[in-house]
Amino acid sequence: MYSFDIERPTTLADALAALADDEAQALGGGQTLIPTLKQRLASPSKLVCLSGIEELKGISRDGDTLTIGGGTTHGTIARETAEGFPGLAGLASKIGDPAVRNRGTIGGSLANNDPSACYPAAAMACGATIVTNSREIAADEYFQGMFATALEEGEIITAVKFPVPESSAYIKFEQPASRFPLVGVFVAKYADRVGVGVTGASEEGVFRWTEAEAALGGNFAESALEGLSVSGDGMIGDLHGTGAYRAHLVGVMTRRAVAAAR
């Protein structure tokens, strides 16, 4: 690890002021950023730690909208949404290991937008809204490709708003060492629509499988997906599997998610 300065603000206003420095980088749980620094893939001269800002933490529900603070850890989400939003709780409970779940945050995950991150699939399927210190961004507009988002320099995710579905489930095919999904699918059923978010598969990052959404909207059952498939073109191919393999897994994981959500 190289030398850098670190600031530990306790308010959002102080964090934003610290991030005004061109060389500053926000630090959430650090589960992605710290390894990145060790590999010299990034080398900011100052880190602004967000973990001490209490206003970024917590979970609240207003009617059918669940609001989760950007600094809320995966472990907290797994525990506190188990009753009202079991699909999201199940997703959070399977991220990494206990150490990762007790440090990593939903805001950090969404800000990094790793192509195999789990939360983006839920955000896309549910039509979540990403709230920052200056605006609100619909999930369909927020995710802009591998590691790319609509966030501007110095902008902080303060909360994520999820419309709570009638039923939901997240199923992923794990890479055993990292526990990242080779393919993960989040299915969310609402009274008037069904959302299907897919992560880990595409070279363009998270996406909605709109054909499956349309089919499931008319018949929320595994049989509705018969004959549907995604193309292997543009899917990630690596030592873990070809693009065609990942395309096949999209169908398999979606059927399993539908079965789990019923």
One Martini backbone bead per residue (centre of mass of N, CA, C, O) as a GRO file, in nm:
protein
  262
    1MET     BB    1   0.098   0.035   0.020
    2TYR     BB    2   0.046   0.361  -0.009
    3SER     BB    3   0.051   0.691   0.051
    4PHE     BB    4  -0.210   0.866   0.244
    5ASP     BB    5  -0.479   1.052   0.312
    6ILE     BB    6  -0.728   1.090   0.586
    7GLU     BB    7  -1.076   1.141   0.624
    8ARG     BB    8  -1.341   1.176   0.903
    9PRO     BB    9  -1.634   1.249   0.863
   10THR     BB   10  -1.971   1.326   1.029
   11THR     BB   11  -2.074   1.476   0.772
   12LEU     BB   12  -2.190   1.549   0.464
   13ALA     BB   13  -2.074   1.832   0.431
   14ASP     BB   14  -1.779   1.754   0.496
   15ALA     BB   15  -1.746   1.547   0.271
   16LEU     BB   16  -1.795   1.738   0.031
   17ALA     BB   17  -1.562   1.927   0.095
   18ALA     BB   18  -1.335   1.710   0.071
   19LEU     BB   19  -1.419   1.623  -0.235
   20ALA     BB   20  -1.324   1.892  -0.381
   21ASP     BB   21  -1.076   1.753  -0.410
   22ASP     BB   22  -0.919   1.622  -0.686
   23GLU     BB   23  -0.760   1.383  -0.499
   24ALA     BB   24  -1.024   1.269  -0.400
   25GLN     BB   25  -1.177   0.974  -0.229
   26ALA     BB   26  -1.427   0.775  -0.167
   27LEU     BB   27  -1.504   0.578   0.140
   28GLY     BB   28  -1.662   0.315   0.239
   29GLY     BB   29  -1.603  -0.009   0.302
   30GLY     BB   30  -1.353  -0.104   0.091
   31GLN     BB   31  -1.393  -0.380  -0.077
   32THR     BB   32  -1.276  -0.243  -0.351
   33LEU     BB   33  -1.072  -0.007  -0.310
   34ILE     BB   34  -0.835  -0.134  -0.156
   35PRO     BB   35  -0.744  -0.340  -0.375
   36THR     BB   36  -0.702  -0.118  -0.588
   37LEU     BB   37  -0.469   0.024  -0.442
   38LYS     BB   38  -0.276  -0.220  -0.418
   39GLN     BB   39  -0.272  -0.242  -0.751
   40ARG     BB   40  -0.264   0.057  -0.875
   41LEU     BB   41  -0.552   0.144  -1.016
   42ALA     BB   42  -0.538   0.356  -0.781
   43SER     BB   43  -0.411   0.705  -0.653
   44PRO     BB   44  -0.508   0.868  -0.422
   45SER     BB   45  -0.417   1.121  -0.181
   46LYS     BB   46  -0.729   1.107  -0.075
   47LEU     BB   47  -0.944   0.991   0.180
   48VAL     BB   48  -1.307   0.968   0.232
   49CYS     BB   49  -1.468   0.866   0.505
   50LEU     BB   50  -1.819   0.745   0.548
   51SER     BB   51  -1.866   0.561   0.818
   52GLY     BB   52  -1.930   0.826   1.027
   53ILE     BB   53  -2.215   0.880   0.881
   54GLU     BB   54  -2.526   0.854   1.010
   55GLU     BB   55  -2.715   0.980   0.776
   56LEU     BB   56  -2.635   0.716   0.581
   57LYS     BB   57  -2.805   0.543   0.779
   58GLY     BB   58  -3.058   0.315   0.731
   59ILE     BB   59  -3.411   0.202   0.767
   60SER     BB   60  -3.717   0.275   0.581
   61ARG     BB   61  -4.087   0.295   0.577
   62ASP     BB   62  -4.326   0.417   0.316
   63GLY     BB   63  -4.531   0.207   0.260
   64ASP     BB   64  -4.398   0.091  -0.058
   65THR     BB   65  -4.127   0.235   0.052
   66LEU     BB   66  -3.780   0.165   0.060
   67THR     BB   67  -3.524   0.314   0.264
   68ILE     BB   68  -3.164   0.323   0.205
   69GLY     BB   69  -2.879   0.394   0.319
   70GLY     BB   70  -2.567   0.421   0.173
   71GLY     BB   71  -2.417   0.323   0.466
   72THR     BB   72  -2.543   0.049   0.459
   73THR     BB   73  -2.508  -0.266   0.534
   74HIS     BB   74  -2.552  -0.584   0.438
   75GLY     BB   75  -2.618  -0.700   0.718
   76THR     BB   76  -2.848  -0.504   0.786
   77ILE     BB   77  -3.027  -0.572   0.544
   78ALA     BB   78  -3.062  -0.874   0.604
   79ARG     BB   79  -3.207  -0.826   0.881
   80GLU     BB   80  -3.424  -0.569   0.822
   81THR     BB   81  -3.569  -0.713   0.542
   82ALA     BB   82  -3.682  -1.005   0.590
   83GLU     BB   83  -3.993  -0.943   0.620
   84GLY     BB   84  -4.061  -0.712   0.386
   85PHE     BB   85  -3.784  -0.805   0.186
   86PRO     BB   86  -3.662  -1.105   0.113
   87GLY     BB   87  -3.509  -1.070  -0.154
   88LEU     BB   88  -3.300  -0.861  -0.046
   89ALA     BB   89  -3.203  -1.019   0.199
   90GLY     BB   90  -3.090  -1.258   0.036
   91LEU     BB   91  -2.884  -1.103  -0.119
   92ALA     BB   92  -2.720  -0.981   0.123
   93SER     BB   93  -2.656  -1.266   0.269
   94LYS     BB   94  -2.462  -1.355  -0.006
   95ILE     BB   95  -2.238  -1.158   0.039
   96GLY     BB   96  -1.976  -1.303   0.068
   97ASP     BB   97  -1.885  -1.250   0.393
   98PRO     BB   98  -1.905  -1.136   0.706
   99ALA     BB   99  -1.689  -0.917   0.667
  100VAL     BB  100  -1.819  -0.787   0.419
  101ARG     BB  101  -2.112  -0.740   0.539
  102ASN     BB  102  -1.986  -0.549   0.783
  103ARG     BB  103  -1.865  -0.323   0.560
  104GLY     BB  104  -2.028  -0.319   0.328
  105THR     BB  105  -2.216  -0.111   0.093
  106ILE     BB  106  -2.465  -0.004  -0.109
  107GLY     BB  107  -2.334   0.258  -0.211
  108GLY     BB  108  -2.062   0.137  -0.296
  109SER     BB  109  -2.170  -0.069  -0.499
  110LEU     BB  110  -2.323   0.134  -0.687
  111ALA     BB  111  -2.081   0.324  -0.746
  112ASN     BB  112  -1.900   0.099  -0.880
  113ASN     BB  113  -2.042  -0.110  -1.071
  114ASP     BB  114  -2.002  -0.398  -1.090
  115PRO     BB  115  -2.077  -0.649  -1.322
  116SER     BB  116  -2.116  -0.856  -1.043
  117ALA     BB  117  -2.309  -0.716  -0.884
  118CYS     BB  118  -2.611  -0.740  -0.702
  119TYR     BB  119  -2.784  -0.475  -0.661
  120PRO     BB  120  -2.840  -0.388  -0.958
  121ALA     BB  121  -3.056  -0.605  -1.011
  122ALA     BB  122  -3.262  -0.495  -0.805
  123ALA     BB  123  -3.283  -0.204  -0.908
  124MET     BB  124  -3.388  -0.278  -1.191
  125ALA     BB  125  -3.634  -0.459  -1.121
  126CYS     BB  126  -3.769  -0.229  -0.918
  127GLY     BB  127  -3.715   0.069  -0.987
  128ALA     BB  128  -3.507   0.232  -0.855
  129THR     BB  129  -3.377   0.506  -0.650
  130ILE     BB  130  -3.105   0.722  -0.669
  131VAL     BB  131  -2.971   0.905  -0.401
  132THR     BB  132  -2.831   1.219  -0.366
  133ASN     BB  133  -2.708   1.529  -0.267
  134SER     BB  134  -2.870   1.654  -0.556
  135ARG     BB  135  -3.043   1.385  -0.650
  136GLU     BB  136  -3.252   1.179  -0.866
  137ILE     BB  137  -3.211   0.832  -0.997
  138ALA     BB  138  -3.291   0.621  -1.219
  139ALA     BB  139  -3.185   0.310  -1.283
  140ASP     BB  140  -3.198   0.322  -1.601
  141GLU     BB  141  -2.992   0.585  -1.583
  142TYR     BB  142  -2.754   0.509  -1.394
  143PHE     BB  143  -2.670   0.268  -1.563
  144GLN     BB  144  -2.365   0.278  -1.805
  145GLY     BB  145  -2.194   0.029  -1.746
  146MET     BB  146  -1.893  -0.071  -1.682
  147PHE     BB  147  -1.830   0.114  -1.404
  148ALA     BB  148  -2.081   0.297  -1.494
  149THR     BB  149  -2.226   0.617  -1.413
  150ALA     BB  150  -2.415   0.916  -1.329
  151LEU     BB  151  -2.201   1.011  -1.160
  152GLU     BB  152  -2.037   1.270  -1.022
  153GLU     BB  153  -1.805   1.452  -0.906
  154GLY     BB  154  -1.859   1.431  -0.556
  155GLU     BB  155  -2.088   1.232  -0.553
  156ILE     BB  156  -2.337   1.103  -0.321
  157ILE     BB  157  -2.482   0.829  -0.187
  158THR     BB  158  -2.760   0.845   0.042
  159ALA     BB  159  -2.983   0.664  -0.118
  160VAL     BB  160  -3.237   0.398  -0.156
  161LYS     BB  161  -3.534   0.340  -0.352
  162PHE     BB  162  -3.783   0.084  -0.295
  163PRO     BB  163  -4.018  -0.083  -0.444
  164VAL     BB  164  -4.226  -0.305  -0.300
  165PRO     BB  165  -4.291  -0.617  -0.362
  166GLU     BB  166  -4.490  -0.893  -0.349
  167SER     BB  167  -4.247  -1.051  -0.490
  168SER     BB  168  -3.916  -1.215  -0.448
  169ALA     BB  169  -3.586  -1.296  -0.608
  170TYR     BB  170  -3.242  -1.426  -0.569
  171ILE     BB  171  -3.023  -1.574  -0.815
  172LYS     BB  172  -2.698  -1.738  -0.806
  173PHE     BB  173  -2.394  -1.813  -0.981
  174GLU     BB  174  -2.112  -1.899  -0.829
  175GLN     BB  175  -1.799  -1.801  -0.752
  176PRO     BB  176  -1.639  -1.964  -0.506
  177ALA     BB  177  -1.418  -1.758  -0.414
  178SER     BB  178  -1.587  -1.468  -0.435
  179ARG     BB  179  -1.917  -1.486  -0.473
  180PHE     BB  180  -1.963  -1.401  -0.736
  181PRO     BB  181  -2.153  -1.376  -1.012
  182LEU     BB  182  -2.183  -1.506  -1.316
  183VAL     BB  183  -2.499  -1.516  -1.250
  184GLY     BB  184  -2.770  -1.285  -1.176
  185VAL     BB  185  -3.122  -1.291  -1.057
  186PHE     BB  186  -3.388  -1.052  -1.034
  187VAL     BB  187  -3.723  -1.090  -0.910
  188ALA     BB  188  -4.020  -0.870  -0.952
  189LYS     BB  189  -4.351  -0.852  -0.821
  190TYR     BB  190  -4.629  -0.677  -0.935
  191ALA     BB  191  -4.944  -0.580  -1.006
  192ASP     BB  192  -4.838  -0.445  -1.314
  193ARG     BB  193  -4.552  -0.604  -1.293
  194VAL     BB  194  -4.224  -0.728  -1.409
  195GLY     BB  195  -3.892  -0.773  -1.287
  196VAL     BB  196  -3.562  -0.823  -1.463
  197GLY     BB  197  -3.240  -0.865  -1.326
  198VAL     BB  198  -2.899  -0.869  -1.467
  199THR     BB  199  -2.593  -1.015  -1.357
  200GLY     BB  200  -2.257  -1.103  -1.484
  201ALA     BB  201  -2.300  -1.128  -1.815
  202SER     BB  202  -2.244  -0.846  -1.938
  203GLU     BB  203  -2.039  -0.612  -2.100
  204GLU     BB  204  -2.263  -0.375  -2.004
  205GLY     BB  205  -2.384  -0.502  -1.765
  206VAL     BB  206  -2.654  -0.439  -1.631
  207PHE     BB  207  -2.991  -0.581  -1.699
  208ARG     BB  208  -3.294  -0.605  -1.867
  209TRP     BB  209  -3.532  -0.865  -1.927
  210THR     BB  210  -3.792  -0.786  -2.122
  211GLU     BB  211  -3.910  -1.051  -2.231
  212ALA     BB  212  -3.959  -1.176  -1.953
  213GLU     BB  213  -4.137  -0.957  -1.837
  214ALA     BB  214  -4.370  -0.990  -2.038
  215ALA     BB  215  -4.430  -1.290  -1.985
  216LEU     BB  216  -4.469  -1.264  -1.667
  217GLY     BB  217  -4.701  -1.053  -1.672
  218GLY     BB  218  -4.911  -1.282  -1.779
  219ASN     BB  219  -4.724  -1.529  -1.634
  220PHE     BB  220  -4.619  -1.626  -1.315
  221ALA     BB  221  -4.412  -1.860  -1.461
  222GLU     BB  222  -4.190  -2.078  -1.585
  223SER     BB  223  -4.354  -2.141  -1.853
  224ALA     BB  224  -4.325  -1.844  -1.975
  225LEU     BB  225  -4.005  -1.908  -2.064
  226GLU     BB  226  -4.058  -2.071  -2.294
  227GLY     BB  227  -3.833  -2.005  -2.565
  228LEU     BB  228  -3.648  -1.826  -2.406
  229SER     BB  229  -3.359  -1.613  -2.489
  230VAL     BB  230  -3.023  -1.521  -2.491
  231SER     BB  231  -2.760  -1.387  -2.627
  232GLY     BB  232  -2.405  -1.438  -2.652
  233ASP     BB  233  -2.378  -1.165  -2.749
  234GLY     BB  234  -2.199  -0.964  -2.522
  235MET     BB  235  -2.091  -1.168  -2.341
  236ILE     BB  236  -1.905  -1.292  -2.102
  237GLY     BB  237  -1.563  -1.413  -2.151
  238ASP     BB  238  -1.388  -1.667  -1.964
  239LEU     BB  239  -1.252  -1.903  -1.751
  240HIS     BB  240  -1.560  -1.963  -1.643
  241GLY     BB  241  -1.695  -1.872  -1.928
  242THR     BB  242  -1.889  -1.829  -2.182
  243GLY     BB  243  -2.124  -1.648  -2.338
  244ALA     BB  244  -2.317  -1.888  -2.384
  245TYR     BB  245  -2.321  -1.984  -2.092
  246ARG     BB  246  -2.437  -1.725  -1.968
  247ALA     BB  247  -2.694  -1.720  -2.134
  248HIS     BB  248  -2.803  -1.983  -2.017
  249LEU     BB  249  -2.804  -1.890  -1.715
  250VAL     BB  250  -3.020  -1.678  -1.734
  251GLY     BB  251  -3.254  -1.877  -1.770
  252VAL     BB  252  -3.208  -2.053  -1.521
  253MET     BB  253  -3.215  -1.825  -1.299
  254THR     BB  254  -3.495  -1.718  -1.368
  255ARG     BB  255  -3.657  -1.971  -1.307
  256ARG     BB  256  -3.562  -1.993  -1.011
  257ALA     BB  257  -3.668  -1.717  -0.917
  258VAL     BB  258  -3.964  -1.764  -0.977
  259ALA     BB  259  -3.997  -2.009  -0.791
  260ALA     BB  260  -3.903  -1.852  -0.527
  261ALA     BB  261  -4.133  -1.614  -0.554
  262ARG     BB  262  -4.414  -1.790  -0.534
   0.00000   0.00000   0.00000
